Amino acid sequence: TYVDDFTDLDCSQQFSARIRRTWTATDGSGNRSTCIQTINLERRGINNVLPPTDVTISCSGNINTNPSATGAPYFSAYGQNWLILPTIGQCEIQSAYVDQVLPTCDGSYKIIRTWTVLDWCLPTKPDMPNQNPRYYIQVINVQDNTGPTIACPANLTVSTDPFTCCGSPNLPDVLLEDACSRIKSARARIVVRDPVTNEVLATHELDASLQNF
């Protein structure tokens, strides 16, 4: 087993923090021995911060634009990317962001996310090099790339007039649904065929009326 003793170090120190990890080994007879491991947390300055990448997500379902899902400024070290989230700083580096929502078309929009990253261990400086804080623009595209779904009614058999072979059936409604956008238009196409030869006798196209619920 082990127990950690965490010490936060100030900006004058070489490392950001230090962990004293006390390991304890116990055998079957209850005999114990311990050792202490020191883990130094390397400080990463603001010059090592990498900007977040632009992302595209779907508007359907639960839209998650939280930085833990869409990305944030980060460090790259030891084969991993370490996000600098607003609630979790990294090595005296802290971040915050502001969103602006810009509509593009019905169901789609862009989020212009402006990040501010501050290094607590450096004085504020408006220009490069060693600018502090740093500002990054991330574009989050929320797109409607899926068409509406159609709930087709069941097949229908109707009777015709015995003298004219014509009928006037009451066709059932067709249910349309879209996850993001309003249904703009719907078009119906009726094809009349000879039941024996399957020859097309007539074709009718009409714009269907839409009713919102």
PDB file of C-alpha atoms in Angstrom:
ATOM      1  CA  THR A   1       0.000   0.000   0.000  1.00  0.00           C
ATOM      2  CA  TYR A   2       1.028   3.642  -0.237  1.00  0.00           C
ATOM      3  CA  VAL A   3       0.114   7.028   1.213  1.00  0.00           C
ATOM      4  CA  ASP A   4       0.828  10.358  -0.545  1.00  0.00           C
ATOM      5  CA  ASP A   5       1.896  13.599   1.082  1.00  0.00           C
ATOM      6  CA  PHE A   6       1.401  16.426  -1.459  1.00  0.00           C
ATOM      7  CA  THR A   7       3.303  19.721  -1.202  1.00  0.00           C
ATOM      8  CA  ASP A   8       2.568  22.659  -3.511  1.00  0.00           C
ATOM      9  CA  LEU A   9       5.752  24.613  -4.277  1.00  0.00           C
ATOM     10  CA  ASP A  10       5.888  28.345  -4.975  1.00  0.00           C
ATOM     11  CA  CYS A  11       7.126  29.936  -8.195  1.00  0.00           C
ATOM     12  CA  SER A  12      10.683  30.313  -6.901  1.00  0.00           C
ATOM     13  CA  GLN A  13      11.142  26.531  -6.828  1.00  0.00           C
ATOM     14  CA  GLN A  14      12.377  24.370  -9.690  1.00  0.00           C
ATOM     15  CA  PHE A  15       9.332  22.103  -9.578  1.00  0.00           C
ATOM     16  CA  SER A  16       5.621  22.880  -9.419  1.00  0.00           C
ATOM     17  CA  ALA A  17       4.861  20.429  -6.611  1.00  0.00           C
ATOM     18  CA  ARG A  18       6.309  17.432  -4.808  1.00  0.00           C
ATOM     19  CA  ILE A  19       4.752  14.182  -3.664  1.00  0.00           C
ATOM     20  CA  ARG A  20       6.279  12.088  -0.866  1.00  0.00           C
ATOM     21  CA  ARG A  21       4.893   8.602  -1.427  1.00  0.00           C
ATOM     22  CA  THR A  22       5.353   6.219   1.496  1.00  0.00           C
ATOM     23  CA  TRP A  23       5.202   2.576   0.431  1.00  0.00           C
ATOM     24  CA  THR A  24       4.447  -0.170   2.957  1.00  0.00           C
ATOM     25  CA  ALA A  25       4.963  -3.880   2.321  1.00  0.00           C
ATOM     26  CA  THR A  26       3.491  -6.485   4.698  1.00  0.00           C
ATOM     27  CA  ASP A  27       4.132 -10.217   4.645  1.00  0.00           C
ATOM     28  CA  GLY A  28       1.867 -13.028   5.842  1.00  0.00           C
ATOM     29  CA  SER A  29       3.292 -12.895   9.362  1.00  0.00           C
ATOM     30  CA  GLY A  30       2.477  -9.209   9.765  1.00  0.00           C
ATOM     31  CA  ASN A  31       6.049  -7.982   9.352  1.00  0.00           C
ATOM     32  CA  ARG A  32       6.298  -4.612   7.654  1.00  0.00           C
ATOM     33  CA  SER A  33       8.878  -2.490   5.925  1.00  0.00           C
ATOM     34  CA  THR A  34       8.559   0.937   4.322  1.00  0.00           C
ATOM     35  CA  CYS A  35      10.335   3.151   1.846  1.00  0.00           C
ATOM     36  CA  ILE A  36       9.762   6.700   0.643  1.00  0.00           C
ATOM     37  CA  GLN A  37       9.532   7.674  -3.029  1.00  0.00           C
ATOM     38  CA  THR A  38       9.829  11.328  -4.101  1.00  0.00           C
ATOM     39  CA  ILE A  39       7.834  12.404  -7.168  1.00  0.00           C
ATOM     40  CA  ASN A  40       8.626  15.881  -8.525  1.00  0.00           C
ATOM     41  CA  LEU A  41       5.988  17.515 -10.718  1.00  0.00           C
ATOM     42  CA  GLU A  42       7.706  19.347 -13.539  1.00  0.00           C
ATOM     43  CA  ARG A  43       6.674  22.973 -14.084  1.00  0.00           C
ATOM     44  CA  ARG A  44       5.551  23.809 -17.626  1.00  0.00           C
ATOM     45  CA  GLY A  45       5.582  27.497 -18.530  1.00  0.00           C
ATOM     46  CA  ILE A  46       3.119  29.307 -20.706  1.00  0.00           C
ATOM     47  CA  ASN A  47       5.441  29.003 -23.721  1.00  0.00           C
ATOM     48  CA  ASN A  48       4.701  25.265 -23.715  1.00  0.00           C
ATOM     49  CA  VAL A  49       0.925  25.712 -23.968  1.00  0.00           C
ATOM     50  CA  LEU A  50      -0.590  24.430 -27.224  1.00  0.00           C
ATOM     51  CA  PRO A  51      -3.826  25.881 -28.671  1.00  0.00           C
ATOM     52  CA  PRO A  52      -7.069  23.895 -28.830  1.00  0.00           C
ATOM     53  CA  THR A  53      -8.113  22.520 -32.203  1.00  0.00           C
ATOM     54  CA  ASP A  54     -11.334  23.383 -34.019  1.00  0.00           C
ATOM     55  CA  VAL A  55     -13.969  20.640 -33.807  1.00  0.00           C
ATOM     56  CA  THR A  56     -17.196  19.676 -35.579  1.00  0.00           C
ATOM     57  CA  ILE A  57     -20.030  17.956 -33.732  1.00  0.00           C
ATOM     58  CA  SER A  58     -23.534  16.857 -34.690  1.00  0.00           C
ATOM     59  CA  CYS A  59     -26.581  18.791 -33.590  1.00  0.00           C
ATOM     60  CA  SER A  60     -28.571  15.588 -33.062  1.00  0.00           C
ATOM     61  CA  GLY A  61     -28.797  13.937 -29.672  1.00  0.00           C
ATOM     62  CA  ASN A  62     -27.336  15.540 -26.576  1.00  0.00           C
ATOM     63  CA  ILE A  63     -25.021  18.349 -27.707  1.00  0.00           C
ATOM     64  CA  ASN A  64     -21.970  18.351 -25.440  1.00  0.00           C
ATOM     65  CA  THR A  65     -19.785  21.440 -25.866  1.00  0.00           C
ATOM     66  CA  ASN A  66     -18.051  21.072 -22.517  1.00  0.00           C
ATOM     67  CA  PRO A  67     -14.276  21.561 -22.888  1.00  0.00           C
ATOM     68  CA  SER A  68     -13.710  18.044 -21.567  1.00  0.00           C
ATOM     69  CA  ALA A  69     -15.438  16.849 -24.768  1.00  0.00           C
ATOM     70  CA  THR A  70     -14.459  19.527 -27.317  1.00  0.00           C
ATOM     71  CA  GLY A  71     -10.908  20.206 -26.135  1.00  0.00           C
ATOM     72  CA  ALA A  72      -8.977  22.973 -24.418  1.00  0.00           C
ATOM     73  CA  PRO A  73      -5.465  24.469 -24.427  1.00  0.00           C
ATOM     74  CA  TYR A  74      -3.074  21.734 -23.385  1.00  0.00           C
ATOM     75  CA  PHE A  75       0.435  20.541 -22.659  1.00  0.00           C
ATOM     76  CA  SER A  76       1.973  17.640 -24.563  1.00  0.00           C
ATOM     77  CA  ALA A  77       4.382  15.608 -22.446  1.00  0.00           C
ATOM     78  CA  TYR A  78       5.343  11.973 -21.843  1.00  0.00           C
ATOM     79  CA  GLY A  79       3.229  10.771 -24.744  1.00  0.00           C
ATOM     80  CA  GLN A  80       0.016  12.377 -23.444  1.00  0.00           C
ATOM     81  CA  ASN A  81      -1.975  15.578 -23.845  1.00  0.00           C
ATOM     82  CA  TRP A  82      -2.805  17.327 -20.574  1.00  0.00           C
ATOM     83  CA  LEU A  83      -5.840  19.592 -20.887  1.00  0.00           C
ATOM     84  CA  ILE A  84      -5.776  22.920 -19.047  1.00  0.00           C
ATOM     85  CA  LEU A  85      -9.431  22.925 -18.030  1.00  0.00           C
ATOM     86  CA  PRO A  86     -10.969  25.891 -16.203  1.00  0.00           C
ATOM     87  CA  THR A  87     -11.630  23.772 -13.124  1.00  0.00           C
ATOM     88  CA  ILE A  88      -8.285  21.953 -13.202  1.00  0.00           C
ATOM     89  CA  GLY A  89      -5.104  23.996 -13.627  1.00  0.00           C
ATOM     90  CA  GLN A  90      -1.767  22.457 -14.554  1.00  0.00           C
ATOM     91  CA  CYS A  91       1.492  23.561 -12.964  1.00  0.00           C
ATOM     92  CA  GLU A  92       0.484  27.148 -12.053  1.00  0.00           C
ATOM     93  CA  ILE A  93      -1.322  27.533 -15.395  1.00  0.00           C
ATOM     94  CA  GLN A  94      -5.034  28.388 -15.340  1.00  0.00           C
ATOM     95  CA  SER A  95      -7.612  28.929 -18.083  1.00  0.00           C
ATOM     96  CA  ALA A  96     -11.033  30.489 -18.689  1.00  0.00           C
ATOM     97  CA  TYR A  97     -13.191  30.943 -21.787  1.00  0.00           C
ATOM     98  CA  VAL A  98     -16.066  32.971 -23.223  1.00  0.00           C
ATOM     99  CA  ASP A  99     -18.462  31.709 -25.920  1.00  0.00           C
ATOM    100  CA  GLN A 100     -20.164  33.575 -28.770  1.00  0.00           C
ATOM    101  CA  VAL A 101     -22.858  31.683 -30.697  1.00  0.00           C
ATOM    102  CA  LEU A 102     -23.219  32.566 -34.400  1.00  0.00           C
ATOM    103  CA  PRO A 103     -26.116  30.944 -36.321  1.00  0.00           C
ATOM    104  CA  THR A 104     -25.254  29.658 -39.793  1.00  0.00           C
ATOM    105  CA  CYS A 105     -28.504  28.006 -40.938  1.00  0.00           C
ATOM    106  CA  ASP A 106     -31.531  26.374 -39.376  1.00  0.00           C
ATOM    107  CA  GLY A 107     -30.248  23.711 -36.980  1.00  0.00           C
ATOM    108  CA  SER A 108     -26.561  24.607 -37.391  1.00  0.00           C
ATOM    109  CA  TYR A 109     -24.390  27.194 -35.683  1.00  0.00           C
ATOM    110  CA  LYS A 110     -20.808  28.025 -34.759  1.00  0.00           C
ATOM    111  CA  ILE A 111     -19.460  28.648 -31.285  1.00  0.00           C
ATOM    112  CA  ILE A 112     -16.532  31.074 -31.218  1.00  0.00           C
ATOM    113  CA  ARG A 113     -14.757  30.139 -27.985  1.00  0.00           C
ATOM    114  CA  THR A 114     -12.118  32.608 -26.791  1.00  0.00           C
ATOM    115  CA  TRP A 115      -9.658  31.076 -24.341  1.00  0.00           C
ATOM    116  CA  THR A 116      -7.534  32.984 -21.839  1.00  0.00           C
ATOM    117  CA  VAL A 117      -4.562  31.154 -20.327  1.00  0.00           C
ATOM    118  CA  LEU A 118      -2.600  32.702 -17.466  1.00  0.00           C
ATOM    119  CA  ASP A 119       0.739  31.705 -15.995  1.00  0.00           C
ATOM    120  CA  TRP A 120       0.677  32.546 -12.283  1.00  0.00           C
ATOM    121  CA  CYS A 121       4.459  32.493 -12.114  1.00  0.00           C
ATOM    122  CA  LEU A 122       5.042  35.204 -14.725  1.00  0.00           C
ATOM    123  CA  PRO A 123       4.170  38.910 -14.713  1.00  0.00           C
ATOM    124  CA  THR A 124       1.475  40.064 -17.107  1.00  0.00           C
ATOM    125  CA  LYS A 125       2.933  41.085 -20.464  1.00  0.00           C
ATOM    126  CA  PRO A 126       0.835  42.240 -23.442  1.00  0.00           C
ATOM    127  CA  ASP A 127       3.096  41.164 -26.292  1.00  0.00           C
ATOM    128  CA  MET A 128       5.506  38.446 -27.371  1.00  0.00           C
ATOM    129  CA  PRO A 129       7.780  36.899 -26.364  1.00  0.00           C
ATOM    130  CA  ASN A 130       6.515  35.604 -23.025  1.00  0.00           C
ATOM    131  CA  GLN A 131       3.087  37.135 -23.521  1.00  0.00           C
ATOM    132  CA  ASN A 132       0.986  36.535 -20.420  1.00  0.00           C
ATOM    133  CA  PRO A 133      -1.902  35.809 -20.530  1.00  0.00           C
ATOM    134  CA  ARG A 134      -2.272  34.077 -23.910  1.00  0.00           C
ATOM    135  CA  TYR A 135      -5.446  34.135 -25.990  1.00  0.00           C
ATOM    136  CA  TYR A 136      -6.675  31.407 -28.334  1.00  0.00           C
ATOM    137  CA  ILE A 137      -9.705  31.194 -30.640  1.00  0.00           C
ATOM    138  CA  GLN A 138     -11.416  27.811 -30.984  1.00  0.00           C
ATOM    139  CA  VAL A 139     -14.269  27.263 -33.458  1.00  0.00           C
ATOM    140  CA  ILE A 140     -16.852  24.622 -32.551  1.00  0.00           C
ATOM    141  CA  ASN A 141     -19.063  23.769 -35.538  1.00  0.00           C
ATOM    142  CA  VAL A 142     -22.461  22.342 -34.595  1.00  0.00           C
ATOM    143  CA  GLN A 143     -23.853  20.955 -37.848  1.00  0.00           C
ATOM    144  CA  ASP A 144     -27.106  19.446 -39.023  1.00  0.00           C
ATOM    145  CA  ASN A 145     -25.935  16.738 -41.434  1.00  0.00           C
ATOM    146  CA  THR A 146     -28.848  14.313 -41.049  1.00  0.00           C
ATOM    147  CA  GLY A 147     -32.072  14.500 -42.992  1.00  0.00           C
ATOM    148  CA  PRO A 148     -35.535  14.103 -41.495  1.00  0.00           C
ATOM    149  CA  THR A 149     -36.962  10.681 -40.704  1.00  0.00           C
ATOM    150  CA  ILE A 150     -40.190   9.508 -42.304  1.00  0.00           C
ATOM    151  CA  ALA A 151     -42.621   7.157 -40.591  1.00  0.00           C
ATOM    152  CA  CYS A 152     -44.298   5.564 -43.602  1.00  0.00           C
ATOM    153  CA  PRO A 153     -47.911   4.453 -43.138  1.00  0.00           C
ATOM    154  CA  ALA A 154     -48.812   0.830 -43.690  1.00  0.00           C
ATOM    155  CA  ASN A 155     -49.809  -0.464 -47.124  1.00  0.00           C
ATOM    156  CA  LEU A 156     -53.439   0.323 -47.921  1.00  0.00           C
ATOM    157  CA  THR A 157     -56.067  -1.467 -50.055  1.00  0.00           C
ATOM    158  CA  VAL A 158     -59.215   0.452 -51.015  1.00  0.00           C
ATOM    159  CA  SER A 159     -62.338  -0.299 -53.087  1.00  0.00           C
ATOM    160  CA  THR A 160     -63.186   1.379 -56.367  1.00  0.00           C
ATOM    161  CA  ASP A 161     -66.450   2.348 -57.981  1.00  0.00           C
ATOM    162  CA  PRO A 162     -67.710  -0.701 -59.974  1.00  0.00           C
ATOM    163  CA  PHE A 163     -68.737   1.441 -62.958  1.00  0.00           C
ATOM    164  CA  THR A 164     -65.849   3.903 -63.308  1.00  0.00           C
ATOM    165  CA  CYS A 165     -63.088   1.854 -61.621  1.00  0.00           C
ATOM    166  CA  CYS A 166     -62.148   5.000 -59.689  1.00  0.00           C
ATOM    167  CA  GLY A 167     -61.749   5.535 -55.971  1.00  0.00           C
ATOM    168  CA  SER A 168     -61.325   8.447 -53.587  1.00  0.00           C
ATOM    169  CA  PRO A 169     -59.414   7.037 -50.623  1.00  0.00           C
ATOM    170  CA  ASN A 170     -58.538   9.101 -47.557  1.00  0.00           C
ATOM    171  CA  LEU A 171     -54.782   8.681 -47.448  1.00  0.00           C
ATOM    172  CA  PRO A 172     -53.238   8.487 -43.952  1.00  0.00           C
ATOM    173  CA  ASP A 173     -50.878  11.155 -42.688  1.00  0.00           C
ATOM    174  CA  VAL A 174     -47.116  10.688 -43.036  1.00  0.00           C
ATOM    175  CA  LEU A 175     -45.135  11.572 -39.915  1.00  0.00           C
ATOM    176  CA  LEU A 176     -41.905  13.533 -40.442  1.00  0.00           C
ATOM    177  CA  GLU A 177     -39.372  14.306 -37.734  1.00  0.00           C
ATOM    178  CA  ASP A 178     -36.035  16.123 -37.715  1.00  0.00           C
ATOM    179  CA  ALA A 179     -33.615  16.259 -34.796  1.00  0.00           C
ATOM    180  CA  CYS A 180     -32.356  19.800 -35.395  1.00  0.00           C
ATOM    181  CA  SER A 181     -34.205  21.756 -38.077  1.00  0.00           C
ATOM    182  CA  ARG A 182     -37.747  22.670 -38.910  1.00  0.00           C
ATOM    183  CA  ILE A 183     -39.299  20.683 -41.756  1.00  0.00           C
ATOM    184  CA  LYS A 184     -39.278  23.188 -44.607  1.00  0.00           C
ATOM    185  CA  SER A 185     -41.254  21.315 -47.235  1.00  0.00           C
ATOM    186  CA  ALA A 186     -42.636  17.929 -48.187  1.00  0.00           C
ATOM    187  CA  ARG A 187     -43.612  16.616 -51.598  1.00  0.00           C
ATOM    188  CA  ALA A 188     -45.792  13.651 -52.482  1.00  0.00           C
ATOM    189  CA  ARG A 189     -45.713  11.696 -55.755  1.00  0.00           C
ATOM    190  CA  ILE A 190     -48.573   9.433 -56.850  1.00  0.00           C
ATOM    191  CA  VAL A 191     -47.986   6.917 -59.641  1.00  0.00           C
ATOM    192  CA  VAL A 192     -50.941   5.044 -61.195  1.00  0.00           C
ATOM    193  CA  ARG A 193     -50.079   1.726 -62.866  1.00  0.00           C
ATOM    194  CA  ASP A 194     -52.000  -0.834 -64.856  1.00  0.00           C
ATOM    195  CA  PRO A 195     -52.372  -3.827 -62.510  1.00  0.00           C
ATOM    196  CA  VAL A 196     -51.844  -6.259 -65.372  1.00  0.00           C
ATOM    197  CA  THR A 197     -49.069  -4.721 -67.475  1.00  0.00           C
ATOM    198  CA  ASN A 198     -47.575  -2.511 -64.716  1.00  0.00           C
ATOM    199  CA  GLU A 199     -47.590   0.320 -67.262  1.00  0.00           C
ATOM    200  CA  VAL A 200     -47.568   3.827 -65.777  1.00  0.00           C
ATOM    201  CA  LEU A 201     -50.925   5.401 -66.559  1.00  0.00           C
ATOM    202  CA  ALA A 202     -50.574   8.691 -64.683  1.00  0.00           C
ATOM    203  CA  THR A 203     -48.200  10.544 -62.370  1.00  0.00           C
ATOM    204  CA  HIS A 204     -49.163  13.296 -59.962  1.00  0.00           C
ATOM    205  CA  GLU A 205     -46.870  15.413 -57.803  1.00  0.00           C
ATOM    206  CA  LEU A 206     -48.085  17.778 -55.110  1.00  0.00           C
ATOM    207  CA  ASP A 207     -46.708  19.762 -52.225  1.00  0.00           C
ATOM    208  CA  ALA A 208     -47.942  18.298 -48.971  1.00  0.00           C
ATOM    209  CA  SER A 209     -49.296  20.535 -46.242  1.00  0.00           C
ATOM    210  CA  LEU A 210     -47.260  20.556 -43.020  1.00  0.00           C
ATOM    211  CA  GLN A 211     -48.694  20.656 -39.551  1.00  0.00           C
ATOM    212  CA  ASN A 212     -46.427  21.204 -36.543  1.00  0.00           C
ATOM    213  CA  PHE A 213     -47.136  19.570 -33.221  1.00  0.00           C
TER     214      PHE A 213
END
